[in-house]
PDB file of C-alpha atoms in Angstrom:
ATOM      1  CA  MET A   1       0.000   0.000   0.000  1.00 62.00           C
ATOM      2  CA  ASN A   2       1.647   3.214  -1.215  1.00 72.00           C
ATOM      3  CA  GLU A   3      -0.996   5.722  -0.152  1.00 86.00           C
ATOM      4  CA  LEU A   4      -2.744   6.581   3.090  1.00 91.00           C
ATOM      5  CA  PRO A   5      -5.389   3.993   3.947  1.00 92.00           C
ATOM      6  CA  THR A   6      -8.850   5.388   4.632  1.00 93.00           C
ATOM      7  CA  TYR A   7     -10.603   4.672   7.926  1.00 93.00           C
ATOM      8  CA  ASP A   8     -13.153   2.409   6.219  1.00 92.00           C
ATOM      9  CA  SER A   9     -10.424   0.383   4.489  1.00 94.00           C
ATOM     10  CA  MET A  10      -9.034  -0.480   7.946  1.00 95.00           C
ATOM     11  CA  ILE A  11     -12.313  -1.721   9.431  1.00 95.00           C
ATOM     12  CA  LEU A  12     -11.921  -5.333   8.286  1.00 95.00           C
ATOM     13  CA  PRO A  13      -8.172  -5.428   9.094  1.00 95.00           C
ATOM     14  CA  THR A  14      -9.017  -4.191  12.614  1.00 95.00           C
ATOM     15  CA  LEU A  15     -11.371  -7.132  13.117  1.00 94.00           C
ATOM     16  CA  GLU A  16      -8.804  -9.534  11.659  1.00 94.00           C
ATOM     17  CA  ALA A  17      -6.104  -8.079  13.914  1.00 93.00           C
ATOM     18  CA  LEU A  18      -8.233  -8.658  17.014  1.00 92.00           C
ATOM     19  CA  GLN A  19      -8.996 -12.213  15.930  1.00 91.00           C
ATOM     20  CA  THR A  20      -5.251 -12.837  15.560  1.00 89.00           C
ATOM     21  CA  LEU A  21      -4.631 -11.327  18.997  1.00 89.00           C
ATOM     22  CA  GLY A  22      -7.106 -13.697  20.608  1.00 86.00           C
ATOM     23  CA  GLY A  23     -10.154 -11.430  20.660  1.00 88.00           C
ATOM     24  CA  SER A  24      -8.681  -8.421  22.473  1.00 87.00           C
ATOM     25  CA  GLY A  25      -5.774  -6.000  22.208  1.00 88.00           C
ATOM     26  CA  THR A  26      -4.400  -2.592  23.095  1.00 85.00           C
ATOM     27  CA  ASN A  27      -4.285   0.311  20.652  1.00 85.00           C
ATOM     28  CA  GLU A  28      -0.602  -0.405  20.045  1.00 84.00           C
ATOM     29  CA  GLU A  29      -1.144  -4.121  19.385  1.00 88.00           C
ATOM     30  CA  ILE A  30      -4.014  -3.451  16.993  1.00 92.00           C
ATOM     31  CA  TYR A  31      -1.990  -0.787  15.192  1.00 91.00           C
ATOM     32  CA  GLU A  32       0.992  -3.099  14.703  1.00 89.00           C
ATOM     33  CA  LYS A  33      -1.184  -5.920  13.353  1.00 92.00           C
ATOM     34  CA  VAL A  34      -3.119  -3.674  10.954  1.00 94.00           C
ATOM     35  CA  VAL A  35       0.123  -2.172   9.638  1.00 93.00           C
ATOM     36  CA  GLN A  36       1.416  -5.686   9.079  1.00 92.00           C
ATOM     37  CA  LEU A  37      -1.788  -6.896   7.407  1.00 94.00           C
ATOM     38  CA  LEU A  38      -1.918  -3.928   5.013  1.00 94.00           C
ATOM     39  CA  ASN A  39       1.867  -3.814   4.559  1.00 92.00           C
ATOM     40  CA  ILE A  40       1.920  -0.037   5.056  1.00 91.00           C
ATOM     41  CA  PRO A  41       5.398   1.398   4.285  1.00 89.00           C
ATOM     42  CA  ASP A  42       7.350   3.516   6.774  1.00 86.00           C
ATOM     43  CA  ASP A  43       7.046   6.755   4.777  1.00 86.00           C
ATOM     44  CA  ILE A  44       3.246   6.521   5.055  1.00 89.00           C
ATOM     45  CA  LEU A  45       3.374   5.637   8.751  1.00 88.00           C
ATOM     46  CA  GLU A  46       5.483   8.705   9.487  1.00 84.00           C
ATOM     47  CA  ILE A  47       2.915  11.191   8.130  1.00 87.00           C
ATOM     48  CA  SER A  48       1.689  13.265  11.073  1.00 82.00           C
ATOM     49  CA  HIS A  49      -1.928  14.158  11.756  1.00 80.00           C
ATOM     50  CA  GLY A  50      -1.873  17.932  11.979  1.00 74.00           C
ATOM     51  CA  SER A  51       0.025  19.206  15.000  1.00 67.00           C
ATOM     52  CA  THR A  52      -0.704  16.194  17.202  1.00 70.00           C
ATOM     53  CA  SER A  53       1.597  13.387  18.330  1.00 70.00           C
ATOM     54  CA  GLN A  54      -0.525  10.935  16.344  1.00 77.00           C
ATOM     55  CA  SER A  55       0.332   9.747  12.872  1.00 85.00           C
ATOM     56  CA  GLU A  56      -2.366  10.043  10.217  1.00 90.00           C
ATOM     57  CA  VAL A  57      -2.662   6.246  10.100  1.00 92.00           C
ATOM     58  CA  GLU A  58      -3.200   6.086  13.889  1.00 89.00           C
ATOM     59  CA  TYR A  59      -5.815   8.832  13.652  1.00 89.00           C
ATOM     60  CA  ARG A  60      -7.758   7.080  10.904  1.00 93.00           C
ATOM     61  CA  LEU A  61      -7.447   3.720  12.641  1.00 94.00           C
ATOM     62  CA  SER A  62      -9.079   5.260  15.720  1.00 91.00           C
ATOM     63  CA  TRP A  63     -12.078   6.050  13.495  1.00 92.00           C
ATOM     64  CA  SER A  64     -12.183   2.420  12.348  1.00 94.00           C
ATOM     65  CA  ARG A  65     -12.423   1.278  15.968  1.00 94.00           C
ATOM     66  CA  THR A  66     -15.047   3.930  16.719  1.00 92.00           C
ATOM     67  CA  TYR A  67     -17.297   2.814  13.855  1.00 93.00           C
ATOM     68  CA  LEU A  68     -16.955  -0.815  14.904  1.00 93.00           C
ATOM     69  CA  LYS A  69     -17.847   0.068  18.498  1.00 92.00           C
ATOM     70  CA  LYS A  70     -20.903   2.121  17.507  1.00 92.00           C
ATOM     71  CA  TYR A  71     -21.994  -0.702  15.208  1.00 91.00           C
ATOM     72  CA  GLY A  72     -21.773  -3.129  18.131  1.00 90.00           C
ATOM     73  CA  LEU A  73     -18.865  -5.314  17.072  1.00 92.00           C
ATOM     74  CA  LEU A  74     -16.268  -3.893  19.477  1.00 91.00           C
ATOM     75  CA  GLU A  75     -16.144  -2.688  23.063  1.00 90.00           C
ATOM     76  CA  ASN A  76     -13.360  -0.998  25.018  1.00 85.00           C
ATOM     77  CA  SER A  77     -12.449  -0.827  28.677  1.00 77.00           C
ATOM     78  CA  SER A  78     -11.265   2.164  30.697  1.00 68.00           C
ATOM     79  CA  ARG A  79      -7.779   0.628  30.536  1.00 70.00           C
ATOM     80  CA  GLY A  80      -7.603   1.075  26.778  1.00 74.00           C
ATOM     81  CA  VAL A  81      -8.153  -2.564  25.824  1.00 84.00           C
ATOM     82  CA  TRP A  82     -10.404  -3.242  22.835  1.00 89.00           C
ATOM     83  CA  SER A  83     -12.213  -6.545  22.405  1.00 90.00           C
ATOM     84  CA  LEU A  84     -14.587  -8.292  20.048  1.00 90.00           C
ATOM     85  CA  VAL A  85     -18.132  -8.409  21.414  1.00 87.00           C
ATOM     86  CA  SER A  86     -18.482 -11.858  19.875  1.00 79.00           C
ATOM     87  CA  THR A  87     -15.311 -13.825  19.125  1.00 68.00           C
ATOM     88  CA  PRO A  88     -16.654 -16.031  16.309  1.00 77.00           C
ATOM     89  CA  ILE A  89     -16.877 -13.501  13.453  1.00 83.00           C
ATOM     90  CA  ASN A  90     -16.812 -14.451   9.781  1.00 88.00           C
ATOM     91  CA  LEU A  91     -15.086 -11.573   8.023  1.00 89.00           C
ATOM     92  CA  ASN A  92     -16.705 -12.597   4.745  1.00 90.00           C
ATOM     93  CA  ASP A  93     -20.082 -11.701   6.263  1.00 90.00           C
ATOM     94  CA  ILE A  94     -19.011  -8.173   7.237  1.00 91.00           C
ATOM     95  CA  ASP A  95     -20.228  -5.389   4.935  1.00 93.00           C
ATOM     96  CA  VAL A  96     -18.088  -2.291   5.559  1.00 93.00           C
ATOM     97  CA  LYS A  97     -20.440  -0.003   3.640  1.00 93.00           C
ATOM     98  CA  GLU A  98     -23.324  -1.217   5.785  1.00 93.00           C
ATOM     99  CA  ILE A  99     -21.361  -0.460   8.954  1.00 93.00           C
ATOM    100  CA  VAL A 100     -20.569   3.085   7.829  1.00 92.00           C
ATOM    101  CA  ARG A 101     -24.138   3.726   6.656  1.00 91.00           C
ATOM    102  CA  THR A 102     -25.721   2.350   9.835  1.00 91.00           C
ATOM    103  CA  VAL A 103     -23.481   4.326  12.177  1.00 90.00           C
ATOM    104  CA  ARG A 104     -24.172   7.574  10.327  1.00 87.00           C
ATOM    105  CA  ASP A 105     -27.920   6.949  10.208  1.00 85.00           C
ATOM    106  CA  THR A 106     -28.104   6.227  13.947  1.00 78.00           C
ATOM    107  CA  ASP A 107     -26.259   9.381  14.889  1.00 67.00           C
ATOM    108  CA  LYS A 108     -28.213  12.136  13.162  1.00 56.00           C
ATOM    109  CA  SER A 109     -26.699  14.827  15.368  1.00 49.00           C
ATOM    110  CA  THR A 110     -23.253  14.214  13.932  1.00 49.00           C
ATOM    111  CA  GLU A 111     -22.120  15.115  10.463  1.00 48.00           C
ATOM    112  CA  ILE A 112     -19.120  13.654   8.729  1.00 41.00           C
ATOM    113  CA  SER A 113     -17.991  15.342   5.539  1.00 41.00           C
ATOM    114  CA  ILE A 114     -15.575  13.411   3.375  1.00 39.00           C
ATOM    115  CA  SER A 115     -14.296  15.269   0.342  1.00 38.00           C
ATOM    116  CA  SER A 116     -12.355  12.273  -0.986  1.00 39.00           C
ATOM    117  CA  VAL A 117     -11.501   8.721   0.009  1.00 41.00           C
ATOM    118  CA  ASN A 118      -8.234   9.971   1.480  1.00 43.00           C
ATOM    119  CA  ASP A 119      -9.382  13.045   3.400  1.00 42.00           C
ATOM    120  CA  ILE A 120     -11.619  13.237   6.478  1.00 42.00           C
ATOM    121  CA  LYS A 121     -12.509  16.903   6.769  1.00 37.00           C
ATOM    122  CA  THR A 122     -14.696  17.185   9.846  1.00 35.00           C
ATOM    123  CA  LEU A 123     -14.176  15.691  13.299  1.00 36.00           C
ATOM    124  CA  GLU A 124     -17.271  13.781  14.376  1.00 40.00           C
ATOM    125  CA  THR A 125     -18.423  14.355  17.957  1.00 37.00           C
ATOM    126  CA  LEU A 126     -18.731  10.896  19.453  1.00 38.00           C
ATOM    127  CA  ASP A 127     -19.457   9.522  22.903  1.00 39.00           C
ATOM    128  CA  THR A 128     -16.465   7.198  23.027  1.00 44.00           C
ATOM    129  CA  LEU A 129     -13.743   8.013  25.504  1.00 45.00           C
ATOM    130  CA  GLU A 130     -11.046   7.716  22.882  1.00 47.00           C
ATOM    131  CA  GLU A 131     -12.521  10.380  20.599  1.00 45.00           C
ATOM    132  CA  GLU A 132     -13.518  12.700  23.449  1.00 46.00           C
ATOM    133  CA  GLU A 133      -9.875  12.789  24.513  1.00 46.00           C
ATOM    134  CA  LEU A 134      -8.588  14.081  21.178  1.00 51.00           C
ATOM    135  CA  SER A 135      -9.083  17.744  22.102  1.00 65.00           C
ATOM    136  CA  TRP A 136      -7.081  17.644  25.320  1.00 79.00           C
ATOM    137  CA  HIS A 137      -4.417  15.520  23.623  1.00 77.00           C
ATOM    138  CA  GLN A 138      -3.978  18.259  21.060  1.00 79.00           C
ATOM    139  CA  GLN A 139      -3.850  20.998  23.699  1.00 84.00           C
ATOM    140  CA  ILE A 140      -1.114  19.269  25.693  1.00 88.00           C
ATOM    141  CA  HIS A 141       0.907  18.348  22.634  1.00 85.00           C
ATOM    142  CA  LYS A 142       0.784  21.892  21.266  1.00 85.00           C
ATOM    143  CA  LYS A 143       1.914  23.234  24.640  1.00 89.00           C
ATOM    144  CA  LEU A 144       4.759  20.726  24.906  1.00 90.00           C
ATOM    145  CA  LEU A 145       6.061  21.744  21.493  1.00 89.00           C
ATOM    146  CA  SER A 146       6.065  25.401  22.559  1.00 89.00           C
ATOM    147  CA  LEU A 147       8.183  24.790  25.669  1.00 90.00           C
ATOM    148  CA  GLU A 148      11.816  25.851  25.811  1.00 90.00           C
ATOM    149  CA  PRO A 149      14.213  22.860  25.753  1.00 87.00           C
ATOM    150  CA  SER A 150      15.206  23.541  29.374  1.00 87.00           C
ATOM    151  CA  ALA A 151      11.545  23.643  30.434  1.00 89.00           C
ATOM    152  CA  PHE A 152      10.862  20.336  28.700  1.00 91.00           C
ATOM    153  CA  GLU A 153      13.850  18.830  30.519  1.00 90.00           C
ATOM    154  CA  ARG A 154      12.454  20.066  33.839  1.00 89.00           C
ATOM    155  CA  LEU A 155       9.066  18.592  32.962  1.00 91.00           C
ATOM    156  CA  THR A 156      10.745  15.256  32.230  1.00 91.00           C
ATOM    157  CA  GLN A 157      12.541  15.479  35.571  1.00 90.00           C
ATOM    158  CA  ARG A 158       9.234  16.099  37.372  1.00 90.00           C
ATOM    159  CA  LEU A 159       7.551  13.286  35.432  1.00 91.00           C
ATOM    160  CA  LEU A 160      10.219  10.788  36.468  1.00 90.00           C
ATOM    161  CA  ARG A 161      10.113  11.883  40.103  1.00 89.00           C
ATOM    162  CA  GLU A 162       6.333  11.543  40.182  1.00 89.00           C
ATOM    163  CA  SER A 163       6.759   8.072  38.636  1.00 87.00           C
ATOM    164  CA  GLY A 164       8.957   6.888  41.493  1.00 86.00           C
ATOM    165  CA  PHE A 165      12.472   7.789  40.328  1.00 87.00           C
ATOM    166  CA  ILE A 166      14.891   9.265  42.851  1.00 86.00           C
ATOM    167  CA  GLN A 167      18.012  11.425  42.502  1.00 87.00           C
ATOM    168  CA  VAL A 168      16.852  12.642  39.099  1.00 89.00           C
ATOM    169  CA  GLN A 169      19.321  15.142  37.658  1.00 88.00           C
ATOM    170  CA  VAL A 170      19.158  17.061  34.398  1.00 88.00           C
ATOM    171  CA  THR A 171      22.604  17.364  32.848  1.00 84.00           C
ATOM    172  CA  GLY A 172      21.958  18.612  29.324  1.00 67.00           C
ATOM    173  CA  LYS A 173      25.665  18.890  28.650  1.00 60.00           C
ATOM    174  CA  SER A 174      26.689  19.588  25.080  1.00 55.00           C
ATOM    175  CA  GLY A 175      28.785  16.844  23.578  1.00 52.00           C
ATOM    176  CA  ASP A 176      27.300  14.284  25.963  1.00 53.00           C
ATOM    177  CA  GLY A 177      25.858  12.111  23.224  1.00 58.00           C
ATOM    178  CA  GLY A 178      22.359  13.461  23.657  1.00 72.00           C
ATOM    179  CA  ILE A 179      22.031  12.356  27.270  1.00 86.00           C
ATOM    180  CA  ASP A 180      19.830  14.868  29.076  1.00 86.00           C
ATOM    181  CA  GLY A 181      19.830  13.411  32.561  1.00 88.00           C
ATOM    182  CA  VAL A 182      20.150  10.523  34.969  1.00 89.00           C
ATOM    183  CA  GLY A 183      18.000   9.028  37.695  1.00 89.00           C
ATOM    184  CA  ILE A 184      17.556   5.939  39.843  1.00 87.00           C
ATOM    185  CA  ALA A 185      14.499   3.773  39.279  1.00 87.00           C
ATOM    186  CA  ARG A 186      13.152   1.887  42.285  1.00 79.00           C
ATOM    187  CA  ILE A 187      11.226  -1.366  41.952  1.00 77.00           C
ATOM    188  CA  ASN A 188       8.905  -2.222  44.841  1.00 71.00           C
ATOM    189  CA  GLY A 189      11.114  -0.218  47.176  1.00 67.00           C
ATOM    190  CA  PHE A 190      13.892  -2.836  47.076  1.00 71.00           C
ATOM    191  CA  LEU A 191      15.639  -3.088  43.718  1.00 76.00           C
ATOM    192  CA  SER A 192      17.119  -0.029  42.056  1.00 81.00           C
ATOM    193  CA  PHE A 193      19.136   0.736  38.944  1.00 84.00           C
ATOM    194  CA  HIS A 194      20.556   3.793  37.249  1.00 88.00           C
ATOM    195  CA  VAL A 195      18.787   5.079  34.145  1.00 90.00           C
ATOM    196  CA  LEU A 196      20.105   7.583  31.627  1.00 91.00           C
ATOM    197  CA  PHE A 197      17.428   9.473  29.751  1.00 92.00           C
ATOM    198  CA  GLN A 198      17.086  11.604  26.663  1.00 92.00           C
ATOM    199  CA  CYS A 199      14.082  13.808  25.930  1.00 91.00           C
ATOM    200  CA  LYS A 200      13.382  15.184  22.468  1.00 89.00           C
ATOM    201  CA  ARG A 201      10.768  17.890  22.042  1.00 88.00           C
ATOM    202  CA  TYR A 202       9.754  17.724  18.413  1.00 82.00           C
ATOM    203  CA  GLN A 203       7.009  16.584  16.099  1.00 80.00           C
ATOM    204  CA  GLY A 204       8.944  14.221  13.853  1.00 81.00           C
ATOM    205  CA  SER A 205       9.939  10.583  14.267  1.00 86.00           C
ATOM    206  CA  VAL A 206      12.936   9.292  16.171  1.00 90.00           C
ATOM    207  CA  THR A 207      15.018   7.039  13.943  1.00 90.00           C
ATOM    208  CA  ALA A 208      17.023   3.890  14.609  1.00 92.00           C
ATOM    209  CA  GLY A 209      20.202   5.913  14.143  1.00 92.00           C
ATOM    210  CA  GLN A 210      19.258   8.213  17.012  1.00 92.00           C
ATOM    211  CA  ILE A 211      18.602   5.209  19.237  1.00 93.00           C
ATOM    212  CA  ARG A 212      22.021   3.795  18.343  1.00 92.00           C
ATOM    213  CA  ASP A 213      23.688   7.140  19.115  1.00 91.00           C
ATOM    214  CA  PHE A 214      21.956   7.248  22.484  1.00 91.00           C
ATOM    215  CA  ARG A 215      23.031   3.691  23.289  1.00 90.00           C
ATOM    216  CA  GLY A 216      26.576   4.546  22.343  1.00 89.00           C
ATOM    217  CA  ALA A 217      26.543   7.431  24.832  1.00 88.00           C
ATOM    218  CA  MET A 218      25.184   5.047  27.492  1.00 87.00           C
ATOM    219  CA  GLN A 219      27.993   2.537  27.050  1.00 83.00           C
ATOM    220  CA  GLY A 220      29.993   1.925  30.171  1.00 79.00           C
ATOM    221  CA  ARG A 221      27.754   4.188  32.252  1.00 83.00           C
ATOM    222  CA  THR A 222      24.539   2.222  32.742  1.00 79.00           C
ATOM    223  CA  ASP A 223      22.676  -0.801  31.453  1.00 72.00           C
ATOM    224  CA  LYS A 224      19.323   0.963  31.091  1.00 87.00           C
ATOM    225  CA  GLY A 225      18.129   3.889  28.993  1.00 92.00           C
ATOM    226  CA  LEU A 226      14.910   5.854  28.602  1.00 94.00           C
ATOM    227  CA  PHE A 227      14.049   7.878  25.493  1.00 95.00           C
ATOM    228  CA  ILE A 228      11.122  10.317  25.746  1.00 94.00           C
ATOM    229  CA  THR A 229       9.765  12.284  22.800  1.00 93.00           C
ATOM    230  CA  THR A 230       6.736  14.378  21.911  1.00 92.00           C
ATOM    231  CA  GLY A 231       6.874  12.723  18.492  1.00 89.00           C
ATOM    232  CA  ARG A 232       6.932   9.071  17.465  1.00 87.00           C
ATOM    233  CA  PHE A 233       9.408   6.246  16.922  1.00 89.00           C
ATOM    234  CA  THR A 234       9.900   4.570  13.569  1.00 86.00           C
ATOM    235  CA  LYS A 235       9.470   0.795  13.369  1.00 84.00           C
ATOM    236  CA  ASP A 236      13.225   0.411  12.976  1.00 89.00           C
ATOM    237  CA  ALA A 237      13.784   2.588  16.061  1.00 91.00           C
ATOM    238  CA  VAL A 238      11.516   0.321  18.112  1.00 90.00           C
ATOM    239  CA  LYS A 239      13.394  -2.748  16.874  1.00 90.00           C
ATOM    240  CA  GLU A 240      16.742  -1.142  17.641  1.00 93.00           C
ATOM    241  CA  ALA A 241      15.651  -0.260  21.177  1.00 93.00           C
ATOM    242  CA  THR A 242      15.008  -3.927  21.970  1.00 89.00           C
ATOM    243  CA  ARG A 243      17.728  -5.502  19.835  1.00 89.00           C
ATOM    244  CA  ASP A 244      19.146  -8.757  21.221  1.00 88.00           C
ATOM    245  CA  GLY A 245      22.536  -8.444  22.853  1.00 84.00           C
ATOM    246  CA  ALA A 246      22.307  -4.656  23.301  1.00 85.00           C
ATOM    247  CA  PRO A 247      21.401  -2.691  26.444  1.00 85.00           C
ATOM    248  CA  PRO A 248      17.613  -2.161  26.360  1.00 87.00           C
ATOM    249  CA  ILE A 249      16.126   1.289  25.907  1.00 93.00           C
ATOM    250  CA  ASP A 250      12.568   2.011  26.984  1.00 93.00           C
ATOM    251  CA  LEU A 251      10.610   4.301  24.683  1.00 95.00           C
ATOM    252  CA  ILE A 252       7.891   6.826  25.532  1.00 94.00           C
ATOM    253  CA  ASP A 253       6.269   8.513  22.532  1.00 91.00           C
ATOM    254  CA  GLY A 254       4.043  11.587  22.468  1.00 90.00           C
ATOM    255  CA  GLU A 255       0.823   9.657  23.009  1.00 86.00           C
ATOM    256  CA  GLN A 256       2.214   7.773  26.012  1.00 90.00           C
ATOM    257  CA  LEU A 257       3.647  11.025  27.354  1.00 93.00           C
ATOM    258  CA  VAL A 258       0.323  12.891  27.431  1.00 90.00           C
ATOM    259  CA  GLN A 259      -1.407   9.866  28.938  1.00 88.00           C
ATOM    260  CA  ARG A 260       1.231   9.728  31.670  1.00 90.00           C
ATOM    261  CA  LEU A 261       0.797  13.439  32.390  1.00 91.00           C
ATOM    262  CA  LYS A 262      -2.935  12.868  32.709  1.00 89.00           C
ATOM    263  CA  LYS A 263      -2.523   9.886  35.021  1.00 88.00           C
ATOM    264  CA  LEU A 264      -0.156  11.830  37.286  1.00 89.00           C
ATOM    265  CA  GLY A 265      -2.266  14.993  37.184  1.00 88.00           C
ATOM    266  CA  LEU A 266       0.587  17.104  35.816  1.00 89.00           C
ATOM    267  CA  GLY A 267      -0.943  20.067  34.002  1.00 89.00           C
ATOM    268  CA  VAL A 268      -4.242  18.194  33.771  1.00 86.00           C
ATOM    269  CA  LYS A 269      -7.290  18.572  36.011  1.00 85.00           C
ATOM    270  CA  ILE A 270      -9.986  15.924  35.887  1.00 83.00           C
ATOM    271  CA  THR A 271     -13.449  17.011  37.021  1.00 82.00           C
ATOM    272  CA  MET A 272     -15.783  14.283  38.240  1.00 79.00           C
ATOM    273  CA  ILE A 273     -19.481  15.034  37.756  1.00 82.00           C
ATOM    274  CA  GLU A 274     -21.835  13.772  40.468  1.00 82.00           C
ATOM    275  CA  SER A 275     -25.048  12.185  39.234  1.00 82.00           C
ATOM    276  CA  VAL A 276     -27.948  11.926  41.694  1.00 87.00           C
ATOM    277  CA  GLU A 277     -30.974   9.751  40.933  1.00 89.00           C
ATOM    278  CA  VAL A 278     -33.992   9.907  43.228  1.00 89.00           C
ATOM    279  CA  ASP A 279     -35.768   6.613  43.942  1.00 87.00           C
ATOM    280  CA  LEU A 280     -39.370   7.772  44.574  1.00 87.00           C
ATOM    281  CA  ASP A 281     -40.566   4.210  45.148  1.00 86.00           C
ATOM    282  CA  TRP A 282     -38.241   3.941  48.131  1.00 80.00           C
ATOM    283  CA  PHE A 283     -40.225   6.612  50.000  1.00 83.00           C
ATOM    284  CA  THR A 284     -43.511   4.820  49.451  1.00 84.00           C
ATOM    285  CA  LYS A 285     -42.165   1.726  51.195  1.00 76.00           C
ATOM    286  CA  ILE A 286     -41.262   3.482  54.459  1.00 66.00           C
TER     287      ILE A 286
END
């Protein structure tokens, strides 16, 4: 596939991916399987969706999941795991056009305007958690990109401390192989190990070469690295980070970063709305 897949062209591959995964999977697992099934090349995968940390393929794939959920074939948990409502599904019986038509007809309050098969023009307002979160994702990502490098390093330092790291120091020395800081990760309050980290504040993709450079700077100093970016990692970068025989490097991309900020309440306030329902019958039974 040499052009951007449309959201509807990924509906069947999404179902097939979940079948392969045993009936359930995370966003990342589904994405990897769909990319594999459609054989989408790296240059297509690296196309960004506007000014967000998502790629255009990820964005459109989220629409595929949304349509399948509204049609009743998928459900998702608060932990971000998607699953087939009914495991035995015959893909030959699935009519994608029927799914799209049904979802649109049952949601008259929402309008989707598609100018071509490759361009979704209008964001549909949906009741799924995933789509509702797009606006705050974009706000955080835009703000992160506007931060000074030193401010982003301080944010990373705070993020690691809030995540349980101790003795987190930002070095940011020039000529230090891209290493921005060091910290000590604690596991269950007993085990600990030194971690060198690098944080890149940009919208593009981190390449395998950048991972290799970072590992080279780590050599002889620690056995563990952490690479944080507001952007994404190429497939080759992910492979390089976990290459056999080389010190492992954990990766946090822009999507994982904003989710972590939300979970820790850093720059994000979550308002819980109280719902009160009066049981009138209860009073009659007194």
